[in-house]
Tab-separated table of C-alpha atoms in Angstrom:
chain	number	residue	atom	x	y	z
B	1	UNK	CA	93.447	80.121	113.243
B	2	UNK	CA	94.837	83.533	114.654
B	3	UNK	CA	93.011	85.982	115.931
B	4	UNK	CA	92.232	88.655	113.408
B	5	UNK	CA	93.943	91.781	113.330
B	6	UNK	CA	92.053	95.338	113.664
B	7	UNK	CA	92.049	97.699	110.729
B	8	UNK	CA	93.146	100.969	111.146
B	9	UNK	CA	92.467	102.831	107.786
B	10	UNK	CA	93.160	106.374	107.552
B	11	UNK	CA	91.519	109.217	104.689
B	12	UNK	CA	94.125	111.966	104.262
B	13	UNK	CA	95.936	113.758	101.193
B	14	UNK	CA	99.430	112.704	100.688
B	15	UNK	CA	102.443	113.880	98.560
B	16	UNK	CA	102.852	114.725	95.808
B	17	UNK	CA	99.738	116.825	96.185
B	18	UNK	CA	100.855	120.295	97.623
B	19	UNK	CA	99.138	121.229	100.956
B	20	UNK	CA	100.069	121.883	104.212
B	21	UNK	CA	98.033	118.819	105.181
B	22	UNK	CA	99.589	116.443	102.450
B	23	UNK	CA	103.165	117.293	103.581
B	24	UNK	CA	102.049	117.026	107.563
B	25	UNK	CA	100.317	113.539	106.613
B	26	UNK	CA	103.362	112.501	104.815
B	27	UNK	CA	105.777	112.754	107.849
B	28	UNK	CA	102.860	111.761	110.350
B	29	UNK	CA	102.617	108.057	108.471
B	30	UNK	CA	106.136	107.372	107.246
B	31	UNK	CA	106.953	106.863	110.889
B	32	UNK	CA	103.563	105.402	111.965
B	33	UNK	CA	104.047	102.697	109.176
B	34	UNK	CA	107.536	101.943	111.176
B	35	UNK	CA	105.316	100.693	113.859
B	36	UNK	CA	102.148	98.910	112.205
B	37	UNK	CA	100.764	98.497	108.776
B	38	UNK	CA	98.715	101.123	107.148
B	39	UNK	CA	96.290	101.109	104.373
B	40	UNK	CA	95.396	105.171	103.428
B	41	UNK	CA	92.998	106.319	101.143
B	42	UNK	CA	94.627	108.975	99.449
B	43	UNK	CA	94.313	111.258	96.608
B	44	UNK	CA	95.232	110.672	92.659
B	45	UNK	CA	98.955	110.344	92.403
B	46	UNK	CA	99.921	109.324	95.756
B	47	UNK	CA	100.228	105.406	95.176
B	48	UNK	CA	103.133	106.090	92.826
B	49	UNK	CA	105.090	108.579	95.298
B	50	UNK	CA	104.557	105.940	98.107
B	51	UNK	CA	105.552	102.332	95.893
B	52	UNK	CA	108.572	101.693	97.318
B	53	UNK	CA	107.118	102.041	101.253
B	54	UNK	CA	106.315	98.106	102.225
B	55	UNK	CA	104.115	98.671	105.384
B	56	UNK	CA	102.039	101.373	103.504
B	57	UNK	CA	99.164	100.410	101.643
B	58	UNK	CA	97.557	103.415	98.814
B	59	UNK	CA	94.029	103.012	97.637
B	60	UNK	CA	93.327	105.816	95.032
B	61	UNK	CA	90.057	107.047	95.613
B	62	UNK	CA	89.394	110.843	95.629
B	63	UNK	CA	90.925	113.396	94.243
B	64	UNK	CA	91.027	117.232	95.518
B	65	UNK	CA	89.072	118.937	92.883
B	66	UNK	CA	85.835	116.646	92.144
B	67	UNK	CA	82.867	116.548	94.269
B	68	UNK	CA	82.410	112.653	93.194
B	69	UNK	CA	85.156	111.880	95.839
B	70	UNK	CA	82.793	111.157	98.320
B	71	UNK	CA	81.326	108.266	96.923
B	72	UNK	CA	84.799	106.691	96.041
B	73	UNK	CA	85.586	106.767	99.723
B	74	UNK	CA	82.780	105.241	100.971
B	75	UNK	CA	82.816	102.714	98.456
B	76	UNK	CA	86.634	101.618	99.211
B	77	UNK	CA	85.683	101.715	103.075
B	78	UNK	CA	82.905	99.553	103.135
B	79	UNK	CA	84.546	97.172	101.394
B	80	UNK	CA	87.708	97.031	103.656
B	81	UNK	CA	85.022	98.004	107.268
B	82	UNK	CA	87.726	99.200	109.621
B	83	UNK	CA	87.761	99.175	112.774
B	84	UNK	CA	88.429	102.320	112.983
B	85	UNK	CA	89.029	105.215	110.664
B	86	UNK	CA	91.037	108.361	110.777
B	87	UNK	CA	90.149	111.343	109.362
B	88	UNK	CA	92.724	114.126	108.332
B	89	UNK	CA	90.467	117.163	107.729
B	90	UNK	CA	91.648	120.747	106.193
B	91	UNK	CA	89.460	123.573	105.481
B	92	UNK	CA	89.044	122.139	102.186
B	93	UNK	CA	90.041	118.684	101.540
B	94	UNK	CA	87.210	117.979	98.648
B	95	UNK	CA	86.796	121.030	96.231
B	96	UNK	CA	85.260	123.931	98.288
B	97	UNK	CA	84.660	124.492	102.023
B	98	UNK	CA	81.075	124.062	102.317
B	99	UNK	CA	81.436	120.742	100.146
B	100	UNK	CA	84.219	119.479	102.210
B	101	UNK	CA	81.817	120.188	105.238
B	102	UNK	CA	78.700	118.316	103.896
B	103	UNK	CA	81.052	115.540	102.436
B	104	UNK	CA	82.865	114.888	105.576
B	105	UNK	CA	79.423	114.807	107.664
B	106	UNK	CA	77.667	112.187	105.579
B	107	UNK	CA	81.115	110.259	105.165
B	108	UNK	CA	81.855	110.163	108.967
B	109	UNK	CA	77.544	109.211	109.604
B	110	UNK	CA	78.053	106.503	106.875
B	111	UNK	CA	81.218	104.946	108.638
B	112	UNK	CA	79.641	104.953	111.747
B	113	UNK	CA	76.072	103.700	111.724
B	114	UNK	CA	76.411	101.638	108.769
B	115	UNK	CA	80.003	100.701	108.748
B	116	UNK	CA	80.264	100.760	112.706
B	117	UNK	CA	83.824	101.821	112.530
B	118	UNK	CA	85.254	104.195	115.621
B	119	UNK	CA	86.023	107.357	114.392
B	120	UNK	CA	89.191	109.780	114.976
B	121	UNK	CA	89.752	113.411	112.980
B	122	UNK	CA	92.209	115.517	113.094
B	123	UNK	CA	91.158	119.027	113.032
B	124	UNK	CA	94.020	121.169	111.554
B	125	UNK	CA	91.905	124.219	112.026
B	126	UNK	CA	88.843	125.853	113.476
B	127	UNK	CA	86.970	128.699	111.606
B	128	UNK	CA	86.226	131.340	114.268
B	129	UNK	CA	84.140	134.785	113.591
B	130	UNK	CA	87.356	136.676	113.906
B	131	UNK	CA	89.110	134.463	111.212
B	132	UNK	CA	86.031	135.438	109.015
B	133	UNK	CA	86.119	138.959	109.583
B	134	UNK	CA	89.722	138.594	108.870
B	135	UNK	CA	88.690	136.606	105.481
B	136	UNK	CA	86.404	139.483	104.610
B	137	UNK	CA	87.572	143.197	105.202
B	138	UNK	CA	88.827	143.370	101.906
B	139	UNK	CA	86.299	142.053	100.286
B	140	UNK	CA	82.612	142.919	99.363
B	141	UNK	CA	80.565	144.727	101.973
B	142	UNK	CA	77.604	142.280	101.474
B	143	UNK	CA	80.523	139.181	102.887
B	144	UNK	CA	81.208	141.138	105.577
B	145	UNK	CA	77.500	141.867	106.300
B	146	UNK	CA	76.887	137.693	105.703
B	147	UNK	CA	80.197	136.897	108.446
B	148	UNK	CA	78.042	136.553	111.451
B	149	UNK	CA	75.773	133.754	109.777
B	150	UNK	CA	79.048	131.884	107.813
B	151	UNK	CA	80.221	132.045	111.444
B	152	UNK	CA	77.287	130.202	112.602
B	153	UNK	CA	76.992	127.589	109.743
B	154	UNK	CA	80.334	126.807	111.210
B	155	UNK	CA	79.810	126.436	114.609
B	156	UNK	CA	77.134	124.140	113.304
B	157	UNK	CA	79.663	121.999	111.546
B	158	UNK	CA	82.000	121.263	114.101
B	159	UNK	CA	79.148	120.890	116.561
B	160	UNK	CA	77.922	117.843	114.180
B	161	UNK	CA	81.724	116.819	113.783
B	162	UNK	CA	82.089	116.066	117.457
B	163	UNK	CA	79.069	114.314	118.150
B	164	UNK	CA	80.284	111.705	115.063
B	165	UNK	CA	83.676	111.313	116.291
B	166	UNK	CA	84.769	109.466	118.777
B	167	UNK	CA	87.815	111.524	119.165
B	168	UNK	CA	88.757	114.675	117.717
B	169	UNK	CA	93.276	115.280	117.595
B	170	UNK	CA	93.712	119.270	117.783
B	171	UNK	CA	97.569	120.721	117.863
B	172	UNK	CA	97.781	123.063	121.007
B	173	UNK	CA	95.686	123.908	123.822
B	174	UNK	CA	94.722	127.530	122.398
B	175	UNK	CA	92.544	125.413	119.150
B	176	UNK	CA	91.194	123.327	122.378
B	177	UNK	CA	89.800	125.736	123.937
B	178	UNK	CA	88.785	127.435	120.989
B	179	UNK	CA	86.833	124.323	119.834
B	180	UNK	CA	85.053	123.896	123.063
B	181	UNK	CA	84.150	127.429	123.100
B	182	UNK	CA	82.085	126.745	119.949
B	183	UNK	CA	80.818	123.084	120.860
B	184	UNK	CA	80.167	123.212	124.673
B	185	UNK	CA	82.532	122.504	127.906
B	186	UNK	CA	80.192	118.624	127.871
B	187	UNK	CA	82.369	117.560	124.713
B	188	UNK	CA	85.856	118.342	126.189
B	189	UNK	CA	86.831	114.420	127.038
B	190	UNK	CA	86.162	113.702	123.130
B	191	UNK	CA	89.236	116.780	122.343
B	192	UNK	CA	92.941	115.130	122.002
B	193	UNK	CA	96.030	117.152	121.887
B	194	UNK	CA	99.044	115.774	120.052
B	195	UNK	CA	101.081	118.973	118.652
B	196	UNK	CA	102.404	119.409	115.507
B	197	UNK	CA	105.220	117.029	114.860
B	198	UNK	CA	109.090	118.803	114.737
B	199	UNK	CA	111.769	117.823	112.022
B	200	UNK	CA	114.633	117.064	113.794
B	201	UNK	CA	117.549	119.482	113.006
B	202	UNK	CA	119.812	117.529	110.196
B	203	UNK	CA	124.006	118.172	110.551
B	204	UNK	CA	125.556	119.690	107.071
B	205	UNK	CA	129.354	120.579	106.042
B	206	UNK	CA	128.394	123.918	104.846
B	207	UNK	CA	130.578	126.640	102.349
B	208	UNK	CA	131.514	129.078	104.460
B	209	UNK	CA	129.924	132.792	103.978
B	210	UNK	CA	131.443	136.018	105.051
B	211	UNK	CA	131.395	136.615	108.326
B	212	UNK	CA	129.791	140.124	107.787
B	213	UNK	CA	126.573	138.719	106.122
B	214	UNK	CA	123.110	137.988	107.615
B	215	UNK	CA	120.841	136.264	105.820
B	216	UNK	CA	117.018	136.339	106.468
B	217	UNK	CA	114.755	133.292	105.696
B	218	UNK	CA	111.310	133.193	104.850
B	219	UNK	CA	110.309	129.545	104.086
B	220	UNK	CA	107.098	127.762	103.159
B	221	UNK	CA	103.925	128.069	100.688
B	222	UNK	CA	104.143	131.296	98.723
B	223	UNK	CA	100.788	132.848	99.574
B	224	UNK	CA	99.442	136.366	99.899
B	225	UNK	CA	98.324	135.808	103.399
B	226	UNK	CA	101.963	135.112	104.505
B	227	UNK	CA	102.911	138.977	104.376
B	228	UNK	CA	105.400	138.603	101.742
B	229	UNK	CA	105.202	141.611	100.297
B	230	UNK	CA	105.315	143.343	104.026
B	231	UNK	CA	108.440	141.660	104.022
B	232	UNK	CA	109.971	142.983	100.798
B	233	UNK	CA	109.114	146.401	102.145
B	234	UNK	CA	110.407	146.026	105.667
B	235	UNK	CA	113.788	144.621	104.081
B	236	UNK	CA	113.772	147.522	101.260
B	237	UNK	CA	114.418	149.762	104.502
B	238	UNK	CA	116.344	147.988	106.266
B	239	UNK	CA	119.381	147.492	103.691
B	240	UNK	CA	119.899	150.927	103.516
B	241	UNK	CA	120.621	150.878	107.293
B	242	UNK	CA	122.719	147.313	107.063
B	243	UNK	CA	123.986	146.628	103.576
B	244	UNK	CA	124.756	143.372	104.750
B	245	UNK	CA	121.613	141.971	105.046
B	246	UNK	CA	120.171	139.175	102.367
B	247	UNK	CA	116.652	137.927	102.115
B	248	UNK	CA	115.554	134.281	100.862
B	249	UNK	CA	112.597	133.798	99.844
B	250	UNK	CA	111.830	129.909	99.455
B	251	UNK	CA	109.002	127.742	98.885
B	252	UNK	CA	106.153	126.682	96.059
B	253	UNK	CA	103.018	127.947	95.281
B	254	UNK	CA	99.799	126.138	97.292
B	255	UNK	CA	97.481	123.864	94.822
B	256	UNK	CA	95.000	126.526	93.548
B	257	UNK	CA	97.080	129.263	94.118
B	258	UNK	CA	97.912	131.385	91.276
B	259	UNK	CA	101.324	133.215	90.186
B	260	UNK	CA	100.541	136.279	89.491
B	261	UNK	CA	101.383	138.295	93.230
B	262	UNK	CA	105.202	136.323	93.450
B	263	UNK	CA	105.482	137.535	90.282
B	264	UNK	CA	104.704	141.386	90.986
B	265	UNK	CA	107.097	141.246	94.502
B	266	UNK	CA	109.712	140.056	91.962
B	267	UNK	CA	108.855	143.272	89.798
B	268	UNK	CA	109.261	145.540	92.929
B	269	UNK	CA	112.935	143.668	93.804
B	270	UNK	CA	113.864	144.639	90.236
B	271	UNK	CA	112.429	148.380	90.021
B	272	UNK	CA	114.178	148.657	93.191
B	273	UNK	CA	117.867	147.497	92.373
B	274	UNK	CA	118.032	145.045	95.464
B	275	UNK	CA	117.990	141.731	93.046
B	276	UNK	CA	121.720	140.995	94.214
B	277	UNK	CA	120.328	140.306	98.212
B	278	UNK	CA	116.816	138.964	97.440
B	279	UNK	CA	116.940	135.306	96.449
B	280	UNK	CA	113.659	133.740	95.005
B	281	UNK	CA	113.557	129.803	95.190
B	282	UNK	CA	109.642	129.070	93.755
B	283	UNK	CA	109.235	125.964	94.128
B	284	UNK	CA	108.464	122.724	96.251
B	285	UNK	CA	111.852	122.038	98.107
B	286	UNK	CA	113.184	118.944	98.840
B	287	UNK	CA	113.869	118.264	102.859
B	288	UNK	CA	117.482	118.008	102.099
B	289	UNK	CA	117.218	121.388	100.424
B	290	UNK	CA	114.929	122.974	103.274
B	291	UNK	CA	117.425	121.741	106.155
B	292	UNK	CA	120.239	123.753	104.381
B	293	UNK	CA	118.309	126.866	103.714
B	294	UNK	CA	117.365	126.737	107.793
B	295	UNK	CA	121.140	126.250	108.548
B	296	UNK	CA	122.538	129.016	106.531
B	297	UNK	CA	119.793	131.313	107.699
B	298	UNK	CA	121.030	133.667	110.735
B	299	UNK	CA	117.659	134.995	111.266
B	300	UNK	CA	114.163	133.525	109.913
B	301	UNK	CA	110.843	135.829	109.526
B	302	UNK	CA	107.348	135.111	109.120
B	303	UNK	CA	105.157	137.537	109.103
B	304	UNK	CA	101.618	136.112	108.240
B	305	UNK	CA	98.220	137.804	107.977
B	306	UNK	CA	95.791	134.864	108.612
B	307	UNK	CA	93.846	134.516	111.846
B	308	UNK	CA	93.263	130.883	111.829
B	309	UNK	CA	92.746	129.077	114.725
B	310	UNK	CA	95.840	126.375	113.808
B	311	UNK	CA	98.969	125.144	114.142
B	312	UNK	CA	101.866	125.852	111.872
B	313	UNK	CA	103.510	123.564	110.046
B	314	UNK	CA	106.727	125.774	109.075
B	315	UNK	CA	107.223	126.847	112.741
B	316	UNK	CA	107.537	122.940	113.389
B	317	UNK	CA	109.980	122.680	110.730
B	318	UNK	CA	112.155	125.212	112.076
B	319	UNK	CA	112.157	124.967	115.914
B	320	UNK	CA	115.134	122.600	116.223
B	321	UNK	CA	117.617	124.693	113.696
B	322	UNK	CA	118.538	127.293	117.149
B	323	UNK	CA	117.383	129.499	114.917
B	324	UNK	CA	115.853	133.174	116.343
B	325	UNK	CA	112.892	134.158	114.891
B	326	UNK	CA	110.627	136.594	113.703
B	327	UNK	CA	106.469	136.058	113.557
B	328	UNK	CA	103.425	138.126	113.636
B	329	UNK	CA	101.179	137.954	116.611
B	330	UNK	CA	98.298	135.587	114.907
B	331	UNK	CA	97.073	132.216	116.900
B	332	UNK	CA	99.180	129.888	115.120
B	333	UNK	CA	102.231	131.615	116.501
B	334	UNK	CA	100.728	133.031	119.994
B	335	UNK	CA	99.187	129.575	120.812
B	336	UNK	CA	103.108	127.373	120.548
B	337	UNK	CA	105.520	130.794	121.671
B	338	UNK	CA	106.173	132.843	124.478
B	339	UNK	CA	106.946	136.636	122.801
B	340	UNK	CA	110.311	138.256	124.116
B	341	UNK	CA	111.320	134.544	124.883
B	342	UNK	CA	111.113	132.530	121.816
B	343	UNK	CA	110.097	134.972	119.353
B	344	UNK	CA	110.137	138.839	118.232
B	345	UNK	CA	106.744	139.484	117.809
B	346	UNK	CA	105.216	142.351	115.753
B	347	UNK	CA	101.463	143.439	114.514
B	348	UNK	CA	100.467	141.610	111.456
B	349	UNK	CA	100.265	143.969	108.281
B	350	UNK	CA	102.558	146.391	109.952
B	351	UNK	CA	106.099	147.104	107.729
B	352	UNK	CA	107.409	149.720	110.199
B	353	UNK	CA	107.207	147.027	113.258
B	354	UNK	CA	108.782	144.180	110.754
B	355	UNK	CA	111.925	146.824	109.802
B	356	UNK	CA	112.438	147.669	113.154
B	357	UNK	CA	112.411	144.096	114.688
B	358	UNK	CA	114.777	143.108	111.557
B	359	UNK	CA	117.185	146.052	112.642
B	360	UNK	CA	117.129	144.599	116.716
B	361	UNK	CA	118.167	140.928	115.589
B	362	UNK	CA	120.395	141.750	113.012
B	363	UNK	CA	122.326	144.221	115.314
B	364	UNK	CA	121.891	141.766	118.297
B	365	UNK	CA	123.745	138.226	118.481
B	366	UNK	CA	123.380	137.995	121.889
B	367	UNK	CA	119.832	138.320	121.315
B	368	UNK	CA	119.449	135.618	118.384
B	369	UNK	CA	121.456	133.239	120.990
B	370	UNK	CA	118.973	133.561	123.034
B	371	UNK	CA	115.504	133.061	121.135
B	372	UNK	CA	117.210	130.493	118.755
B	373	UNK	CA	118.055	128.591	122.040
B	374	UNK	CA	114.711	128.900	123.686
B	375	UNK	CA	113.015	128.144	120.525
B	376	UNK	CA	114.892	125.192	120.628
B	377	UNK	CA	113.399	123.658	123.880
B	378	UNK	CA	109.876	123.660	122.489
B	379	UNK	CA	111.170	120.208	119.972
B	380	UNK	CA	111.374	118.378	123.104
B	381	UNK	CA	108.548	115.345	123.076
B	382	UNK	CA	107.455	116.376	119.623
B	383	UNK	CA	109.451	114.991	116.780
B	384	UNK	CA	107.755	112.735	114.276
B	385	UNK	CA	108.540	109.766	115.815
B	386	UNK	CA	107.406	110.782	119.228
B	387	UNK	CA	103.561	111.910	117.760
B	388	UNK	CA	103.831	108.513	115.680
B	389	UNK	CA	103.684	106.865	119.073
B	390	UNK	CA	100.896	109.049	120.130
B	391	UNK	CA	98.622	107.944	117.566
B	392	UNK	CA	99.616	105.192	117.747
B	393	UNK	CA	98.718	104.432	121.760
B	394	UNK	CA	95.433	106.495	120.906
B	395	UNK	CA	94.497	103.864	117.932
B	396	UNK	CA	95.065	100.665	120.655
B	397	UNK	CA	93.178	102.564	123.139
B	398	UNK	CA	90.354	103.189	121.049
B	399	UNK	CA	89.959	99.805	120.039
B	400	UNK	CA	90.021	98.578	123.943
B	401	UNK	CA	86.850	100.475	124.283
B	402	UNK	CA	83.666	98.767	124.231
């Protein structure tokens, strides 16, 4: 008889549920599968979007919004006992944040002990006291008071997290060090970085647009924290200095999300009289559709609020377009670019620092040359299929170990 082969089973949400994480996992394991057959335990849906992919095996067991999840999961994995198992873990993966914390600590205790499979996660985020006070300062005064001790139920979390895994995947070196900060210098051989994986830049005969246009491109989940509406007001001034100027404003709404802010910075476009150079696209894009928006773009912006401690998933998508851009200076962006070099930064939540770093680039090609083409160098060594080889040299080595 031959020898029996490991299994490698991996829990993440997949397409066509609408997350950052689901659209990261998606690319992540359509190139993985190229190299070795994978069986995912995925969310409600996902076995239809994925029925046509031969070397990519759906169980349906959990779906975002119940807290019952848990028990499908560990029901489908100890009947299957990998060898190991691969954990892609958001913020909030099962219902809520705390519940997604308590699920994915029993889980991950279950497959170990009992199960005895070696365990990997990928931590797409860490939860820091600044991204708390962040979360908070426009909120009640009795969260803000409460931020120090949320801050330490965290810290207790991913403390517990690392002592189950057997390796823990961040994106950068900034979330590394951030992560060992809250769990101790004695767990740094158990953190892994493999960054975000890049879309590689995709070659379209375009129409031609007047020369004398410049379009600005904000891309990705429609979400208050992204500093859309800063962006709206920034562009309101900056029109009136360069008539020129359009604005395109693409991307859906996140699961959960609700309409009702897009739909008041659509009001404002109107009120104002700028609906001729503001372009609205809400709605999930197809990757054909984003690679065009990113070629006809001469200048993309994103000017996000958030202080998470994270890697983001847009910047990846852009990088190899030789595209200059503008981003606000928040981890995800300070921890991947150099400012002045591959980016204009400006303070988040400031519209006066936005306008003016619209008016440099769109007065500057020399300038947008330059970033687009620096920006550029940072795909090198991570497009999808170069991170699919990562994981998948990390999953053999784990399984050498004794």
């Amino acid at each position: 008889m031959g020898k029996k082969l490991p299994k490698i089973v991996v829990i993440a949400p997949l397409l066509p549920l609408r997350t950052g994480i689901a659209v990261y996992s998606h690319k992540l394991y359509m190139h993985l599968q190229q190299f070795i057959p994978l069986l995912i335990l995925a969310n409600k849906g996902a076995s239809n979007f994925y029925k046509h992919v031969k070397k990519m095996k759906i169980i349906e067991c959990w779906n975002f919004s119940s807290m019952l999840s848990f028990f499908s999961i560990v029901k489908a994995a100890a009947r299957i006992r990998p060898n190991v198992i691969h954990l892609q873990l958001g913020y909030t993966w099962i219902k809520n944040a705390l519940i997604t914390q308590c699920s994915s600590l029993i889980l991950l205790f279950v497959l170990k002990n009992l199960i005895k499979s070696r365990i990997i996660v990928t931590l797409h985020g860490v939860i820091t006291i600044h991204t708390l006070k962040w979360l908070f300062k426009n909120t009640s005064f009795l969260l803000t008071l409460l931020a120090p001790i949320i801050a330490a139920e965290w810290i207790l979390f991913y403390r517990y997290l690392i002592r189950l895994a057997d390796v823990i995947i961040v994106h950068n070196m900034l979330v590394k060090r951030v992560l060992i900060k809250l769990v101790g210098e004695k767990f740094s051989g158990k953190i892994v970085i493999i960054p975000h994986g890049v879309d590689r830049a995709k070659k379209y005969l375009l129409p031609e647009k007047k020369k004398s246009i410049l379009n600005l491109l904000f891309v990705g989940f429609l979400r208050k924290s992204k500093g859309i509406l800063n962006l709206i007001n920034a562009f309101l001034m900056s029109i009136k200095k360069m008539p020129n100027l359009r604005l395109i404003v693409a991307g859906p709404l996140h699961v959960g999300d609700k309409p009702f802010f897009i739909k008041n910075i659509v009001r404002i476009v109107r009120q104002n009289k700028i609906s001729y150079a503001v372009t609205f696209i809400v709605r999930f894009l197809s990757e054909d559709e984003l690679d065009k928006l990113i070629r006809v773009a001469d200048i993309i912006v994103l000017p996000y609020e958030d202080f998470f401690y994270e890697a983001s998933g847009v910047l990846a998508r852009i990088i190899d377009y030789s595209k200059p851009l503008i981003c606000t200076k928040i981890p995800k962006f300070y921890g991947e670019l150099e400012p002045g070099k591959d980016a204009i930064f400006i303070r988040p939540n400031d519209v006066n620092d936005l306008y003016r770093a619209i008016l440099l680039l769109a007065s500057n090609s020399q300038l947008r040359s330059s970033l687009g083409h620096n920006l550029k160098k940072k795909a090198q060594r991570r497009y999808w299929d170069c991170v699919a080889r990562m994981h998948l040299k990390l999953y053999l080595d784990l399984l050498k170990r004794k």
